[in-house]
Amino acid sequence: MTEPPVHKPLLDVLNGKRQAVPPVWLMRQAGRYLPEYQAVRKTAGSVLDLCFTPKLAAEVTLQPIRRFGFDGAILFSDILVIPHALGRSVRFTAGEGPQLEPLNEPSAIAALTPRADPAVLAPIYETIRLVKSALPKSVTFLGFCGGPWTVATYMIAGHGTPDQAPARLFAYRHPATFARLLDVLTDASVEYLANQLEAGVDAVQIFDTWAGVLPPDEFARWCIMPTQKIVTALRERMPSVKIIGFPRGAGSNMMRYLETVGVDAIGLDWMVDLAFARDAIQKRKPVQGNLDPLALLAGGDALDRSVDAIVAALAGGPFIFNLGHGILPPTPIAHVEQMLKRVRG
Ligand code: CP3
């Protein structure tokens, strides 16, 4: 006798099916707020070493699933492994975030290798196979990449900035060169996501963390167009692929993103109005989000009220509970437990 198929509630939502209890995962759920993560991180060396050591990366991917029983596991890696695989220097320094060799000369972009080195990324696919063999069957396994725009902002400036002005300025001054950089990142992202899916992730998310700093025309050119290319190319190879788009801060550009890009679900940041999310976005696509990471950090009544408002607005349709951006390192574990109890009833 064959076993009955185990269903994955989070994947079911991505297929448009509302769940009575919303599935939950948290962006950046493998991270410094977990003591067990800190312990592994100490033995691993750098963040990149952790990303490229399959046993350890698989372990930190599984930690939040074991502790909290989330419905989704996100691959432990980083969006900046792509610039690294393109031969750029990438380092993570404690307290300062990522440090890359700045790419601010048009000639350096013209000289950039057109293809990410597959040997550099190979360990990540091994991590996926290890996680896959250990993950409970009801848990949806998510792969990811950064939006080409967001990855480019770090490559140009060499680090994060409050509004990613260096990349915006570069794109105005050298649009053709900037378009070449985004083409390279777009092709690398398609390859990277296709390989993740082949190795065993169930769905993927495209993190466009810096979508919100772009004016409408630039949003269309640097956020929507490359993301649409990724989605189209992935669907050509894998017609049933499920893709979550997360254009953080898109604001009034959201409708254009939703109508053009072709993702299966929309990740909402914490600034999105809940009535708009329900009436304008969720009518068309499943949604994910959008608790303010600071409400989770604060805990108490503020957390309960925020959770209740989100569930009341969105749990009537296809909905995945999540944060509106990554969990903050000082977040108490007890607040994550409080939030889970509240969502699951
Ligand atoms: O649980 C997970 O989500 C783990 C996988 C993951 C990481 N980075 C590991 C990581 C994911 C999905 C990311 C995405 C990522 N990385 C984004 C998009 C999402 C977002 O949060 O906006 C961005 C912009 C990056 C680039 C990046 N990596 C920054 C800006 C930083 C420094 C800020 C910070 O939180 O420390 C990183 C480092 C990083 N990537 C850490 C982790 C767990 C922290 C490093 C540490 O352990 O010291």
mmCIF file of N, CA and C in Angstrom, residues 149 172 208 210-227 247-258 261:
data_model
loop_
_atom_site.group_PDB
_atom_site.id
_atom_site.type_symbol
_atom_site.label_atom_id
_atom_site.label_comp_id
_atom_site.label_asym_id
_atom_site.label_seq_id
_atom_site.Cartn_x
_atom_site.Cartn_y
_atom_site.Cartn_z
ATOM 1 N N TRP A 149 18.074 44.162 -8.667
ATOM 2 C CA TRP A 149 18.269 45.551 -8.230
ATOM 3 C C TRP A 149 18.928 45.598 -6.856
ATOM 4 N N TYR A 172 21.326 56.429 -13.109
ATOM 5 C CA TYR A 172 20.990 57.632 -13.892
ATOM 6 C C TYR A 172 22.139 58.028 -14.818
ATOM 7 N N ASP A 208 13.454 41.567 -2.887
ATOM 8 C CA ASP A 208 13.904 42.870 -3.414
ATOM 9 C C ASP A 208 13.783 43.905 -2.295
ATOM 10 N N TRP A 210 15.357 46.504 -1.489
ATOM 11 C CA TRP A 210 15.508 47.942 -1.763
ATOM 12 C C TRP A 210 14.614 48.433 -2.898
ATOM 13 N N ALA A 211 13.543 47.693 -3.198
ATOM 14 C CA ALA A 211 12.596 48.121 -4.239
ATOM 15 C C ALA A 211 12.008 49.491 -3.922
ATOM 16 N N GLY A 212 11.829 49.778 -2.642
ATOM 17 C CA GLY A 212 11.103 50.976 -2.214
ATOM 18 C C GLY A 212 11.837 52.295 -2.385
ATOM 19 N N VAL A 213 13.089 52.291 -2.817
ATOM 20 C CA VAL A 213 13.792 53.579 -2.980
ATOM 21 C C VAL A 213 13.702 54.087 -4.418
ATOM 22 N N LEU A 214 12.999 53.354 -5.295
ATOM 23 C CA LEU A 214 12.976 53.715 -6.718
ATOM 24 C C LEU A 214 11.717 54.491 -7.108
ATOM 25 N N PRO A 215 11.861 55.585 -7.870
ATOM 26 C CA PRO A 215 10.692 56.262 -8.457
ATOM 27 C C PRO A 215 10.024 55.339 -9.489
ATOM 28 N N PRO A 216 8.763 55.623 -9.875
ATOM 29 C CA PRO A 216 8.004 54.681 -10.705
ATOM 30 C C PRO A 216 8.701 54.194 -11.983
ATOM 31 N N ASP A 217 9.279 55.079 -12.781
ATOM 32 C CA ASP A 217 9.898 54.610 -14.038
ATOM 33 C C ASP A 217 11.106 53.718 -13.767
ATOM 34 N N GLU A 218 11.883 54.104 -12.750
ATOM 35 C CA GLU A 218 13.055 53.302 -12.385
ATOM 36 C C GLU A 218 12.608 51.992 -11.742
ATOM 37 N N PHE A 219 11.523 52.041 -10.993
ATOM 38 C CA PHE A 219 10.963 50.809 -10.411
ATOM 39 C C PHE A 219 10.608 49.825 -11.531
ATOM 40 N N ALA A 220 9.986 50.345 -12.596
ATOM 41 C CA ALA A 220 9.597 49.478 -13.718
ATOM 42 C C ALA A 220 10.839 48.878 -14.388
ATOM 43 N N ARG A 221 11.859 49.704 -14.557
ATOM 44 C CA ARG A 221 13.033 49.257 -15.306
ATOM 45 C C ARG A 221 13.964 48.364 -14.483
ATOM 46 N N TRP A 222 14.183 48.724 -13.213
ATOM 47 C CA TRP A 222 15.225 48.027 -12.438
ATOM 48 C C TRP A 222 14.681 46.984 -11.471
ATOM 49 N N CYS A 223 13.408 47.107 -11.109
ATOM 50 C CA CYS A 223 12.815 46.081 -10.233
ATOM 51 C C CYS A 223 11.903 45.153 -11.038
ATOM 52 N N ILE A 224 10.889 45.724 -11.709
ATOM 53 C CA ILE A 224 9.904 44.868 -12.390
ATOM 54 C C ILE A 224 10.524 44.076 -13.544
ATOM 55 N N MET A 225 11.228 44.743 -14.454
ATOM 56 C CA MET A 225 11.700 44.047 -15.658
ATOM 57 C C MET A 225 12.616 42.865 -15.355
ATOM 58 N N PRO A 226 13.648 43.046 -14.539
ATOM 59 C CA PRO A 226 14.516 41.893 -14.256
ATOM 60 C C PRO A 226 13.781 40.764 -13.518
ATOM 61 N N THR A 227 12.879 41.142 -12.605
ATOM 62 C CA THR A 227 12.164 40.102 -11.855
ATOM 63 C C THR A 227 11.243 39.324 -12.791
ATOM 64 N N PRO A 247 8.742 42.759 -2.907
ATOM 65 C CA PRO A 247 9.286 44.065 -3.282
ATOM 66 C C PRO A 247 9.107 45.026 -2.111
ATOM 67 N N ARG A 248 10.044 44.996 -1.175
ATOM 68 C CA ARG A 248 9.865 45.742 0.077
ATOM 69 C C ARG A 248 9.725 47.244 -0.185
ATOM 70 N N GLY A 249 8.694 47.815 0.396
ATOM 71 C CA GLY A 249 8.508 49.266 0.287
ATOM 72 C C GLY A 249 7.950 49.721 -1.052
ATOM 73 N N ALA A 250 7.408 48.805 -1.855
ATOM 74 C CA ALA A 250 6.943 49.173 -3.199
ATOM 75 C C ALA A 250 5.839 50.228 -3.158
ATOM 76 N N GLY A 251 5.047 50.267 -2.089
ATOM 77 C CA GLY A 251 4.026 51.316 -1.954
ATOM 78 C C GLY A 251 3.077 51.323 -3.138
ATOM 79 N N SER A 252 2.915 52.512 -3.745
ATOM 80 C CA SER A 252 1.947 52.627 -4.851
ATOM 81 C C SER A 252 2.456 51.973 -6.140
ATOM 82 N N ASN A 253 3.702 51.491 -6.152
ATOM 83 C CA ASN A 253 4.187 50.717 -7.302
ATOM 84 C C ASN A 253 3.757 49.249 -7.227
ATOM 85 N N MET A 254 3.159 48.861 -6.111
ATOM 86 C CA MET A 254 2.829 47.457 -5.898
ATOM 87 C C MET A 254 1.896 46.899 -6.975
ATOM 88 N N MET A 255 0.884 47.684 -7.390
ATOM 89 C CA MET A 255 -0.091 47.153 -8.337
ATOM 90 C C MET A 255 0.563 46.800 -9.671
ATOM 91 N N ARG A 256 1.506 47.642 -10.097
ATOM 92 C CA ARG A 256 2.206 47.365 -11.347
ATOM 93 C C ARG A 256 3.060 46.101 -11.225
ATOM 94 N N TYR A 257 3.708 45.960 -10.093
ATOM 95 C CA TYR A 257 4.513 44.759 -9.826
ATOM 96 C C TYR A 257 3.627 43.520 -9.900
ATOM 97 N N LEU A 258 2.502 43.602 -9.190
ATOM 98 C CA LEU A 258 1.561 42.483 -9.105
ATOM 99 C C LEU A 258 1.041 42.081 -10.483
ATOM 100 N N VAL A 261 4.757 41.200 -13.048
ATOM 101 C CA VAL A 261 5.895 40.318 -12.794
ATOM 102 C C VAL A 261 5.546 38.831 -12.942
#
